Coordinates of C-alpha atoms in Angstrom, one line a residue:
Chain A
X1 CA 69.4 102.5 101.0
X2 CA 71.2 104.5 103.3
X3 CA 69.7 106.6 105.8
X4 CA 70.3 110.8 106.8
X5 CA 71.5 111.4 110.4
X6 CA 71.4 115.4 109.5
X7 CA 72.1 117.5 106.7
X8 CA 73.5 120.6 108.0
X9 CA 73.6 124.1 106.0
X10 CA 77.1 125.8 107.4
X11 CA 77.3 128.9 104.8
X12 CA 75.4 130.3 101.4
X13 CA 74.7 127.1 99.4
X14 CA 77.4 124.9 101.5
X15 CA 75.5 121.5 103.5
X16 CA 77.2 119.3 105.6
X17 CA 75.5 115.6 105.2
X18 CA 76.3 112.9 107.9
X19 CA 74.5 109.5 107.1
X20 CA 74.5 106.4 109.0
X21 CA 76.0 102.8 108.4
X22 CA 79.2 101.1 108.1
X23 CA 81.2 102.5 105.1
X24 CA 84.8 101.8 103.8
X25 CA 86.8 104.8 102.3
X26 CA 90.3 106.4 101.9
X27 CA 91.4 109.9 101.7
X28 CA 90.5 111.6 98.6
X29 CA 88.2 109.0 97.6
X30 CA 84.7 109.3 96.9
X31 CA 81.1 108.2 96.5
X32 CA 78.2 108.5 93.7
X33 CA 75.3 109.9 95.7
X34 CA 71.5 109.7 94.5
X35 CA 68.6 110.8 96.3
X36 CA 65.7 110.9 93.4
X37 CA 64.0 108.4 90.9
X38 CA 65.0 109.0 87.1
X39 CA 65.5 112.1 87.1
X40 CA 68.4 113.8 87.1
X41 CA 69.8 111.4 85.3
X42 CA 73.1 111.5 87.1
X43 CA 74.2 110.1 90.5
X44 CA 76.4 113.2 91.7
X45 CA 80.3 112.1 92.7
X46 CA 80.8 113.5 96.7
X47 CA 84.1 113.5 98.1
X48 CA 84.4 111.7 101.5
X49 CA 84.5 114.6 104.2
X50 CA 85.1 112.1 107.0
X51 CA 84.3 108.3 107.8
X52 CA 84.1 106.3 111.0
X53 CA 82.3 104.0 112.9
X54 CA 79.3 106.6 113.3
X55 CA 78.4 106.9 109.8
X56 CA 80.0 108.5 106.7
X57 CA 80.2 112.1 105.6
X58 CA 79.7 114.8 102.9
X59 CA 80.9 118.8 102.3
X60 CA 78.9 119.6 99.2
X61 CA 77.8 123.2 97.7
X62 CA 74.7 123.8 95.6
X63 CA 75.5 123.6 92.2
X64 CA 72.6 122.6 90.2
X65 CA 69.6 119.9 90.4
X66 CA 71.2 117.2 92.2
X67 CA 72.6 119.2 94.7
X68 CA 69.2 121.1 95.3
X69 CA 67.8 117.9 95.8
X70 CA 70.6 116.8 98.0
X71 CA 70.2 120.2 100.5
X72 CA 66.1 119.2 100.8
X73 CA 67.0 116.0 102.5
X74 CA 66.5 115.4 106.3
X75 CA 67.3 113.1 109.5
X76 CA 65.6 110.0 108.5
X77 CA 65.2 110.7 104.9
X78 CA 66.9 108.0 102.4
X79 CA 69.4 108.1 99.5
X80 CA 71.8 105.4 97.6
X81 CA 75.6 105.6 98.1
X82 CA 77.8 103.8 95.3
X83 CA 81.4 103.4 96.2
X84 CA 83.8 104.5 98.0
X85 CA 85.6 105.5 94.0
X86 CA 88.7 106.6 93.0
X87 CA 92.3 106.5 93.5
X88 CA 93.1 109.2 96.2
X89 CA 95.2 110.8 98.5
X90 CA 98.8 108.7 99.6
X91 CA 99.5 107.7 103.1
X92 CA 102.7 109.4 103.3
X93 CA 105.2 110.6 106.4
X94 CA 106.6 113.9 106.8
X95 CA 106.3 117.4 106.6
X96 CA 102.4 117.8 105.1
X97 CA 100.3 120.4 104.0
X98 CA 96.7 120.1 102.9
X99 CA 95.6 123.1 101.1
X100 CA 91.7 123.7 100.4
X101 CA 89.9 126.1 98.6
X102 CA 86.2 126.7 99.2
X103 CA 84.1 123.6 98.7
X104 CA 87.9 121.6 98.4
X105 CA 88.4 121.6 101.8
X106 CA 85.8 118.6 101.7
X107 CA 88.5 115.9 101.5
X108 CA 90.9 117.2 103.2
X109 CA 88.9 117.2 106.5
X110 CA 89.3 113.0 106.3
X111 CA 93.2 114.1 105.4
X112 CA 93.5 115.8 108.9
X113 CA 92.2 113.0 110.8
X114 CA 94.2 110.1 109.5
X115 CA 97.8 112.6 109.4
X116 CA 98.0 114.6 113.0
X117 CA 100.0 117.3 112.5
X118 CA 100.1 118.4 109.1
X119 CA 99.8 121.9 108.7
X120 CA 96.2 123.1 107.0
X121 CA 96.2 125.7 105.0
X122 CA 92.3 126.3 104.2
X123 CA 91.0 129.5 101.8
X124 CA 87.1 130.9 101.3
X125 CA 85.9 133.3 98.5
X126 CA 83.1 135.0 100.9
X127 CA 82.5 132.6 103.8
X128 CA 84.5 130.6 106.1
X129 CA 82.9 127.3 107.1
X130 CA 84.1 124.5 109.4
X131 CA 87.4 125.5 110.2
X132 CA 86.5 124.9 113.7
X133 CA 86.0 121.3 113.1
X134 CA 89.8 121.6 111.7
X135 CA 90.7 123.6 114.4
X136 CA 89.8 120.9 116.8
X137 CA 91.8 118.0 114.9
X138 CA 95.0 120.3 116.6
X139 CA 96.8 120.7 113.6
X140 CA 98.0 124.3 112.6
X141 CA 95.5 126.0 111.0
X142 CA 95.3 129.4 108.4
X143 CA 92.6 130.4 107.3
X144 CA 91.4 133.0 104.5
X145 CA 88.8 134.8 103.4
X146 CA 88.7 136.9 100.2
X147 CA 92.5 136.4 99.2
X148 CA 94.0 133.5 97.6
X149 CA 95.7 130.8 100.0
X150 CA 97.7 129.0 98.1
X151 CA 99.5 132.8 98.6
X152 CA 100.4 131.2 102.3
X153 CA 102.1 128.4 101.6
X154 CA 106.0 127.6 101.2
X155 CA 106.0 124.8 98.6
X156 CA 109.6 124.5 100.0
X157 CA 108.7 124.1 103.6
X158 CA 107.3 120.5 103.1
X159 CA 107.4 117.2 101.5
X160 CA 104.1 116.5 100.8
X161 CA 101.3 119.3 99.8
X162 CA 97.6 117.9 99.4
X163 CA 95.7 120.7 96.8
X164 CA 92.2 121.0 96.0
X165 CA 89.8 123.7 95.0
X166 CA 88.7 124.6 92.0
X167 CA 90.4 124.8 88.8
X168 CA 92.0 127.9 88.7
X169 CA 93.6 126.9 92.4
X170 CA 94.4 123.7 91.0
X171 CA 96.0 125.7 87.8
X172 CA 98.1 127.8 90.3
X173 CA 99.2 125.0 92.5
X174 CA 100.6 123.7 89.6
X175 CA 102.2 127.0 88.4
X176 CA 103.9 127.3 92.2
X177 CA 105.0 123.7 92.5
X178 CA 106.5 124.1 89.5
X179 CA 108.7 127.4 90.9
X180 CA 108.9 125.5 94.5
X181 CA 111.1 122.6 92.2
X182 CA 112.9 124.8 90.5
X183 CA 114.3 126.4 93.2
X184 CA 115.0 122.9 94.9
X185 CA 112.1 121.9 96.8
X186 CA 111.3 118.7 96.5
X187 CA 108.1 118.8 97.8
X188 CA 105.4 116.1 96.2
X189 CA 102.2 118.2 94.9
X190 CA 99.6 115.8 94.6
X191 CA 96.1 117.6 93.3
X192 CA 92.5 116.0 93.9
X193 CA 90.5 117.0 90.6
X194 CA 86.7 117.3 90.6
X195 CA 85.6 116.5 86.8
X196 CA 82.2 115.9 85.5
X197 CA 81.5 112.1 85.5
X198 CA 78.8 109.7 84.6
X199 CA 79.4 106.6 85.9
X200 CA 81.8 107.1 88.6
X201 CA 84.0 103.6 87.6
X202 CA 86.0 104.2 84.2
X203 CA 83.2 102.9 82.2
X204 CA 82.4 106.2 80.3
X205 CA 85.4 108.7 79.6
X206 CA 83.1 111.9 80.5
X207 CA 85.8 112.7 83.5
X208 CA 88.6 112.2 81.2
X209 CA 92.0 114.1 82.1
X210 CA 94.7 114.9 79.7
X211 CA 98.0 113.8 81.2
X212 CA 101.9 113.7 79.8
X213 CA 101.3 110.1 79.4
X214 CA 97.8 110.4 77.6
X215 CA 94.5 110.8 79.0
X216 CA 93.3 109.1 82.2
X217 CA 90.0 109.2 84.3
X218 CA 89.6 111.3 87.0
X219 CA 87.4 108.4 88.7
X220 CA 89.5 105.5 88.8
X221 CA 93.2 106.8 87.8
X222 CA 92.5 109.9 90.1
X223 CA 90.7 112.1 91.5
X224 CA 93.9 112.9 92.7
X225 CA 96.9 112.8 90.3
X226 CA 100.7 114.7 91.1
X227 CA 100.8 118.2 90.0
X228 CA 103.6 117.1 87.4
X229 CA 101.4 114.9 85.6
X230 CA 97.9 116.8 84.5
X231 CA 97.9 119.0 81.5
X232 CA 95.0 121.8 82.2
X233 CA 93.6 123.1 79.2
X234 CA 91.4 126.2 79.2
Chain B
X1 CA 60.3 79.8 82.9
X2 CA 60.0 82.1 80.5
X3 CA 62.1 81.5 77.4
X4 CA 64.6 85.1 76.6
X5 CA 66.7 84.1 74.1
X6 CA 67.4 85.0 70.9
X7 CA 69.7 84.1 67.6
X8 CA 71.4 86.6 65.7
X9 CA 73.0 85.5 62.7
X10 CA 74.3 82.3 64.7
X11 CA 75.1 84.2 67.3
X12 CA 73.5 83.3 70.7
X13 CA 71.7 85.9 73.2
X14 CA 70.9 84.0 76.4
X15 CA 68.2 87.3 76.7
X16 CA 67.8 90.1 74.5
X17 CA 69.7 92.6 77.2
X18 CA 73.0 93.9 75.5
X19 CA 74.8 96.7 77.3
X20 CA 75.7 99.6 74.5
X21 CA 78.7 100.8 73.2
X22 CA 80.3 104.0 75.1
X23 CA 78.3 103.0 78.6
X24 CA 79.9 100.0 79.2
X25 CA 83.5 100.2 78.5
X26 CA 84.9 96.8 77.5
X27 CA 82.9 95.7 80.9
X28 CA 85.3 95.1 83.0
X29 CA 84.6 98.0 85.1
X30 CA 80.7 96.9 85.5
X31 CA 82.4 93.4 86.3
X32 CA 83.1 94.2 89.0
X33 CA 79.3 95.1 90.5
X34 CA 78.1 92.0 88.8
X35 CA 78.5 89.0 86.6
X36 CA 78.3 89.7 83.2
X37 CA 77.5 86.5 82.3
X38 CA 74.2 87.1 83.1
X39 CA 74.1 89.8 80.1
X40 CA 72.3 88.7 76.5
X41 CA 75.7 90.7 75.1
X42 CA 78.3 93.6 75.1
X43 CA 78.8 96.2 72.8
X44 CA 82.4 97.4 73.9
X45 CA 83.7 101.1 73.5
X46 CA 83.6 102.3 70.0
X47 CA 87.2 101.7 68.4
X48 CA 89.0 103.3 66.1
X49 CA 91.8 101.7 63.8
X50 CA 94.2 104.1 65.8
X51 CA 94.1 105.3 69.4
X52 CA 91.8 108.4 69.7
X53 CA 92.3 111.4 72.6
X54 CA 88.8 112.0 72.0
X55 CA 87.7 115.3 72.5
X56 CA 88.6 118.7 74.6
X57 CA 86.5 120.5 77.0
X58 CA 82.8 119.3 79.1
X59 CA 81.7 115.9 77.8
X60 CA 78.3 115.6 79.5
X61 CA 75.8 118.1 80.3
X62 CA 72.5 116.5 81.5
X63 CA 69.4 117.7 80.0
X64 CA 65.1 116.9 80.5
X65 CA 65.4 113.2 80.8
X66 CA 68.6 113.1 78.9
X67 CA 72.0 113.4 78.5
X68 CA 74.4 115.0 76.2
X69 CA 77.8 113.6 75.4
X70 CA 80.6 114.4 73.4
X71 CA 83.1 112.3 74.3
X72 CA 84.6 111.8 70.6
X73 CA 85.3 108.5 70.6
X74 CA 87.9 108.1 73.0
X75 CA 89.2 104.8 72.6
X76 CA 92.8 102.4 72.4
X77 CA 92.3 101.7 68.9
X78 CA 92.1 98.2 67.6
X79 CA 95.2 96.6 67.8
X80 CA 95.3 97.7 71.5
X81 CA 91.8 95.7 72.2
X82 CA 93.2 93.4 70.5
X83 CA 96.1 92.6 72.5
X84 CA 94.5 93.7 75.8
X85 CA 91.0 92.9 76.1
X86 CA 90.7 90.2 74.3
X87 CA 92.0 87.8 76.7
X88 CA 89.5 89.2 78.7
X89 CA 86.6 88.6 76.6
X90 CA 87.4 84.9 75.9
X91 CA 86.2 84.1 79.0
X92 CA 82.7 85.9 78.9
X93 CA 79.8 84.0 78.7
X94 CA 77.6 86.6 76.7
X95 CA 77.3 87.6 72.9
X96 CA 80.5 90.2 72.5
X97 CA 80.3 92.7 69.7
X98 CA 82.8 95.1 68.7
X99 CA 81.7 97.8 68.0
X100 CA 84.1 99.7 65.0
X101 CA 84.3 103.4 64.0
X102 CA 86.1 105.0 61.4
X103 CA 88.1 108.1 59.8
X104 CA 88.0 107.0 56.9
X105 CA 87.0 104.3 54.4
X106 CA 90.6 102.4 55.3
X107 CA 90.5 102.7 58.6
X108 CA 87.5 100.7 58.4
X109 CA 88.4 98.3 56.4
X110 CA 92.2 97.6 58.1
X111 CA 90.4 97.8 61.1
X112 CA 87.8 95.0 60.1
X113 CA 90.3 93.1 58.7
X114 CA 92.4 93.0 62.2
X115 CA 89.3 91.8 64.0
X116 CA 88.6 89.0 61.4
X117 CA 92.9 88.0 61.4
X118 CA 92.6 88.1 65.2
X119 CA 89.1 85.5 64.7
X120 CA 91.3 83.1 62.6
X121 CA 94.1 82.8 64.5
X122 CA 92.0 82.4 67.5
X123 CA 90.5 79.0 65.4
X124 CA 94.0 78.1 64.5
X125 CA 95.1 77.7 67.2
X126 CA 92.2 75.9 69.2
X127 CA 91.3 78.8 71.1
X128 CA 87.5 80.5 72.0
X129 CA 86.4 83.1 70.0
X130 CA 86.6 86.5 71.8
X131 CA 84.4 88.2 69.3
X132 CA 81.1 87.2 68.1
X133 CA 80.0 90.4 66.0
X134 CA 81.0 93.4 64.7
X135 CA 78.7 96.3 65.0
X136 CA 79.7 99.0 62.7
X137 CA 79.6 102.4 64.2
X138 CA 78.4 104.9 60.9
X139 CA 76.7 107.0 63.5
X140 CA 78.9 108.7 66.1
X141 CA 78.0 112.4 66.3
X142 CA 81.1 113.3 68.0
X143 CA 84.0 112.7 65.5
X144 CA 84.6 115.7 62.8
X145 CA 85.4 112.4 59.7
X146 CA 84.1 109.9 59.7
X147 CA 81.8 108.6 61.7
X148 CA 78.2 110.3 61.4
X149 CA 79.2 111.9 58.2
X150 CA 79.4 108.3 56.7
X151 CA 75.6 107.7 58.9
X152 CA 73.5 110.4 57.1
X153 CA 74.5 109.8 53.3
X154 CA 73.3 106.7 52.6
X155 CA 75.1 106.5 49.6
X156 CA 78.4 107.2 51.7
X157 CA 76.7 104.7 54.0
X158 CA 76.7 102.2 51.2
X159 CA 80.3 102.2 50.4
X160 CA 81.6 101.4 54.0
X161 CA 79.1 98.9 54.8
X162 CA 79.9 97.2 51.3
X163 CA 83.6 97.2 52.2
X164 CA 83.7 96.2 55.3
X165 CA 80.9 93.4 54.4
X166 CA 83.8 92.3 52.0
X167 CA 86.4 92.3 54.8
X168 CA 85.3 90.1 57.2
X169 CA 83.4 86.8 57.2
X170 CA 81.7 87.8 60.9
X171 CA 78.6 88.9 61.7
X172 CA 78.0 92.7 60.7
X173 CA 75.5 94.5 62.6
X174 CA 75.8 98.5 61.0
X175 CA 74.6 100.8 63.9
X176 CA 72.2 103.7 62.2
X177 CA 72.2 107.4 63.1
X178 CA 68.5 108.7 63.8
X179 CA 70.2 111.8 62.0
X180 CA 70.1 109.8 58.5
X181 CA 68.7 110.9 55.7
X182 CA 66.1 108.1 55.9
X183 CA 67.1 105.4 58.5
X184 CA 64.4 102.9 56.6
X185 CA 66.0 103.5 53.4
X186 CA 69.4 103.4 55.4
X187 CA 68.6 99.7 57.0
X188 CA 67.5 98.2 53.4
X189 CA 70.5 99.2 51.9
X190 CA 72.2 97.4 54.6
X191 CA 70.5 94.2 54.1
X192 CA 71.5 94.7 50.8
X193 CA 74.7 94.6 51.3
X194 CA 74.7 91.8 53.5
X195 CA 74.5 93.3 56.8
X196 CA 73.1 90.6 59.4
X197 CA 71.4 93.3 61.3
X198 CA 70.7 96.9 62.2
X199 CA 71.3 98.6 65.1
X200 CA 68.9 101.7 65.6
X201 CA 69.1 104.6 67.0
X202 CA 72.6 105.9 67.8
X203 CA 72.3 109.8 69.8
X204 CA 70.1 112.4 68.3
X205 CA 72.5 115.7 67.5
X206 CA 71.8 118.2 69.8
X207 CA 72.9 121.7 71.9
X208 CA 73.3 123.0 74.8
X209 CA 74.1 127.0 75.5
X210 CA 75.7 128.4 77.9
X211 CA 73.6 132.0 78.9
X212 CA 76.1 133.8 80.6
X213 CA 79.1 132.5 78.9
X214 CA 76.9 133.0 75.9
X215 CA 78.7 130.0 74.0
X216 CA 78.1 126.5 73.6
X217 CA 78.8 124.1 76.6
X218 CA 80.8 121.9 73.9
X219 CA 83.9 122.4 72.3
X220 CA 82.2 120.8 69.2
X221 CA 78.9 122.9 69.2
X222 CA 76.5 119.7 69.2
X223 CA 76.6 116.8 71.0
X224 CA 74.5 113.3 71.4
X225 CA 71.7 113.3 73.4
X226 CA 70.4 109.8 74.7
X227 CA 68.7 108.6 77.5
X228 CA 64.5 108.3 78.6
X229 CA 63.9 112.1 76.4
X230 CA 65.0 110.0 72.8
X231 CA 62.7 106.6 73.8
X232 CA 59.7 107.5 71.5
X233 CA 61.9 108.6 68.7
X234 CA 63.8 105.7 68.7
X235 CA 61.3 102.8 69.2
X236 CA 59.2 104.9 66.1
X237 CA 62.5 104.3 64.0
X238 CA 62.7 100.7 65.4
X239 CA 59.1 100.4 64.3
X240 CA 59.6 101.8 60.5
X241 CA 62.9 100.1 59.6
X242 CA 61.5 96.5 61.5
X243 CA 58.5 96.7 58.9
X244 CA 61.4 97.6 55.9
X245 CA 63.8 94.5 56.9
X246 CA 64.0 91.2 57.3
X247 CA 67.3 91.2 59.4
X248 CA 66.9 91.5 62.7
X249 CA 66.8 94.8 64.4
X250 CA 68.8 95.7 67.5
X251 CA 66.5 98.8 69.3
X252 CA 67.5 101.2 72.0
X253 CA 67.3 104.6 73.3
X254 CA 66.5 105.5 76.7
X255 CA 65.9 101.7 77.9
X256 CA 65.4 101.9 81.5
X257 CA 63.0 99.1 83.1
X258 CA 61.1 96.2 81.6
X259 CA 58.7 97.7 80.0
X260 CA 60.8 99.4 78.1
X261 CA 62.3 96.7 76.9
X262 CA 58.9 95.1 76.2
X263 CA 57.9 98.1 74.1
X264 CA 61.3 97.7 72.0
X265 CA 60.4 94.0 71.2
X266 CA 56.4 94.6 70.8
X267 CA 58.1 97.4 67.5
X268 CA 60.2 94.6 66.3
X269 CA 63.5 94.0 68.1
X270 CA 64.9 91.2 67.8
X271 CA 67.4 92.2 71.1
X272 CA 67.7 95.6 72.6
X273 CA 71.1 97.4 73.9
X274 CA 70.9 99.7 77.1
X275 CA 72.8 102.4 77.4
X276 CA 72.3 105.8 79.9
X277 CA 70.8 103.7 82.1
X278 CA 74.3 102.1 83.4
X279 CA 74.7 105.6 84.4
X280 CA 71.5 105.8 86.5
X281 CA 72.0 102.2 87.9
X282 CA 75.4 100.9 88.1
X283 CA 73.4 97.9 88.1
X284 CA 71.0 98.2 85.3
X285 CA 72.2 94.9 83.7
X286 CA 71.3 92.1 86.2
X287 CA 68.4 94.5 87.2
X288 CA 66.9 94.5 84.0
X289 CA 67.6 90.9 83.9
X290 CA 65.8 90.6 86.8
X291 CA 62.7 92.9 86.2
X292 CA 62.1 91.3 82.4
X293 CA 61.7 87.7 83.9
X294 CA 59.3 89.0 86.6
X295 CA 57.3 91.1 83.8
X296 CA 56.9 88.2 81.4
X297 CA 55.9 85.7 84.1
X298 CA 53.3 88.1 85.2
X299 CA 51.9 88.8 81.8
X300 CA 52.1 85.3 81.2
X301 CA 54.6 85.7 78.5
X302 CA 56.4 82.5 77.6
X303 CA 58.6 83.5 75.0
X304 CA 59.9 87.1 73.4
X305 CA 58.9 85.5 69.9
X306 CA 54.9 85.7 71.2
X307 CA 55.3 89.4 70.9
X308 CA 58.2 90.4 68.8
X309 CA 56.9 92.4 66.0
X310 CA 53.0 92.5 66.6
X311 CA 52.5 96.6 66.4

């Protein structure tokens, strides 16, 4: 059992969850959260927002029952963590960009903190929230609200380029990374996927993900996969 | 001590907890959380003679103490386990059934016939057997051929059991739909043809729509629904075929503590399989494990054969 230090509400359905203890975790990685008996069924896969020696943390947005449950909790209140899951993010050198989109930004918060001075490119529908908290990691920071971001970034301009939001972003990221490299960049996309899962550990194939060398799991082959190798559908 | 152990056609269950097929992979991912030695069995990941994609678009949508897949058999077909897991499952300590779908009639059959070649040259050579049953999947929902549309004819039922009975010399264990015509009727003919045992109840066909969208959440339109909502369902199925057999009786749906498991055995189950529940509790086998000894020593239960059948 793992216990709430505070559960924050930054925007319109957006919490920020901090718990304490001692937990392990790379970027892009993530945990299977559960904070109620049988029902719903389903522990509910969180992307690690930021971990240390204070605790662990959580972005998450209201989404359905789990999540409700999730934005009732409070300091002291209890919930199980399962992980840290997942293949993420690479420790890479060079010119980086992380590129979020709404609730995506969640990762990419851990991103900042273990790469200084990647550039941070983050974009909101209707509400910004916690950019401050990126401001103060003194990387270079855009921010957007109402237009699309991925609009502010030069594929070409770096080597790396960290992508997540939701699917249409992630369909669009791959769309411009494929332009970026035909003009010669040679920039490595790599996109963090958020699928519906069951079990969190390749057991199941709910979170499957169609790629040009078959399918493969968003929880233990990904989240995060290189733009070159997902096939979206839909 | 309480005694939890069970035979199944010769084959040994150390207890009568077996993890079900789809929820389990071939375990090696829940191997990692705990040993699966302490398990009465496996039922790996539904195979298919060939490699299947599965299917497109959402594959779960939870419902009322449930859960709806339609994951369509995604699997590396069975020379691929073969080769790969096999090696694998030689050194488990627990009863390991495989558990084989279809397409058609000969993809069964090949299929079968693989898993029996691979058996024999096991023996040849001196080594342990990997596989210790074959549960034949007539049931799965999610698969346009095949599949459930062998499950609810029971006189399409009749020919794949019969040929695959005629394929290979190990255990058969036919897995029933709850969607069957008549899943008594279905288990007899079973017996009849030489089945070892039933396994009852595979996911209930079900729906879920999308308002707004004003479609179906599924590619496929229906989908499987297991979990806590389809418990009284399927121990009343365990119940009717248990008093229509005399092979054993594998029971599950919606298994989640000890006394579920109790209630399963109290209807006539010989062993049950758990299956959503390794999605609630990573854990759920050695918990089970754990909860079931506790229960039995507290009720004063010595043995599973006190209660088995006395509904």
């Amino acid at each position: 059992m793992a216990t709430v230090i505070s559960n924050e509400r930054l925007a319109d359905g957006v919490y920020h969850l901090r718990i304490e203890g001692n937990y392990g975790g790379e970027m892009g990685q993530f945990y299977m959260l559960r904070a109620w008996g049988a029902y719903p069924l389903l522990s509910r896969p969180l992307s690690i927002h930021q971990v240390n020696d204070n605790g662990i943390e959580f972005l998450y947005h209201v989404v359905g029952e789990g999540t409700e449950i999730l934005a009732k909790l409070g300091s002291g209140d209890t919930l199980t963590l399962e992980g840290p899951f997942g293949t993420g993010f690479p420790q890479v050198e060079g010119r980086i960009a992380l590129v979020g989109g709404g609730i995506g930004i969640a990762p990419l918060y851990h991103c900042a903190s273990e790469l200084p001075g990647c550039d941070i490119y983050l974009g909101f529908s209707r509400e910004a929230f916690r950019t401050e908290a990126f401001r103060q990691l003194g990387a270079e920071l855009t921010v957007d609200v109402g237009g699309l971001i991925l609009d502010s970034v030069d594929f070409a301009q770096y080597d790396h380029v960290f992508v997540c939001g939701p699917h249409p972003m992630l369909k669009a990221a791959q769309l411009k990374a494929i332009a970026a490299e035909t003009a010669g960049s040679t920039a490595q996309v790599y996109l963090s996927l958020e699928n519906r899962m069951a079990c969190g550990i390749g057991a199941c194939l709910v979170c499957s993900v169609s790629c040009h060398d078959g399918q493969r799991k968003a929880c233990t082959d990904g989240p995060v996969f290189l733009s070159q190798e997902v096939i979206f559908h839909g | 001590m309480v005694n939890l152990s069970t035979q199944i056609a010769g084959v040994h269950f150390k207890n009568p907890i077996v993890m079900a097929s789809g929820t389990f992979g071939f375990g090696r991912e829940y191997g990692k959380l705990y040993d699966l030695n302490l398990l009465g069995g496996i039922s790996g990941k539904g195979l298919t003679l060939h490699p299947k994609a599965g299917n497109p678009g959402t594959r779960v949508y939870e419902t009322a103490s449930g859960m709806l897949n339609s994951v369509g058999l995604e699997n590396p077909g069975v020379p691929a386990f073969l080769e790969k897991e096999c090696p694998h499952w030689e050194q488990l300590d627990t009863a390991r059934l495989v558990n084989l779908g279809g397409g058609t009639l000969e993809d069964y059959v090949i299929g079968a016939e693989l898993i029996q070649q691979d058996a024999d040259d096991r023996i040849s050579r001196g080594q342990a057997s990997a596989v210790d049953m074959i549960e034949l999947n007539i049931s799965c929902p999610n698969v346009k051929e095949g599949g459930i549309a062998f499950g609810v004819k029971t006189v399409a039922a009749q020919e794949v059991v019969r040929a695959v009975r005629q394929a290979t010399k190990l255990p058969l264990a036919v897995k029933l739909s709850p969607n069957a015509e008549d899943i008594a009727v279905m288990a007899q003919m079973c017996q009849e043809e030489g089945a070892d045992a039933v396994s009852l109840i595979n996911t209930i066909s079900g729906m879920k729509i999308d308002v707004r969208r004003r479609s179906s959440v599924f590619n496929n339109l229906y989908a499987g629904l297991s979990g806590p909502a389809i418990k009284p369902v399927a121990l009343r199925m365990v119940h009717q075929v248990s008093q229509r057999v005399t092979i054993p009786v594998i029971g599950m749906g919606g298994i989640t503590c000890a006394t579920d498991i109790i209630e399963f055995i109290m209807a006539g189950a010989a062993v049950i399989q758990v299956g959503t529940y390794n999605f609630m509790n990573l854990r759920a086998g050695s918990t089970l494990v754990e909860e079931l000894e506790q229960f039995m020593l507290q009720e004063n239960i010595a043995s599973l054969d006190e209660i088995r059948g006395i509904i």
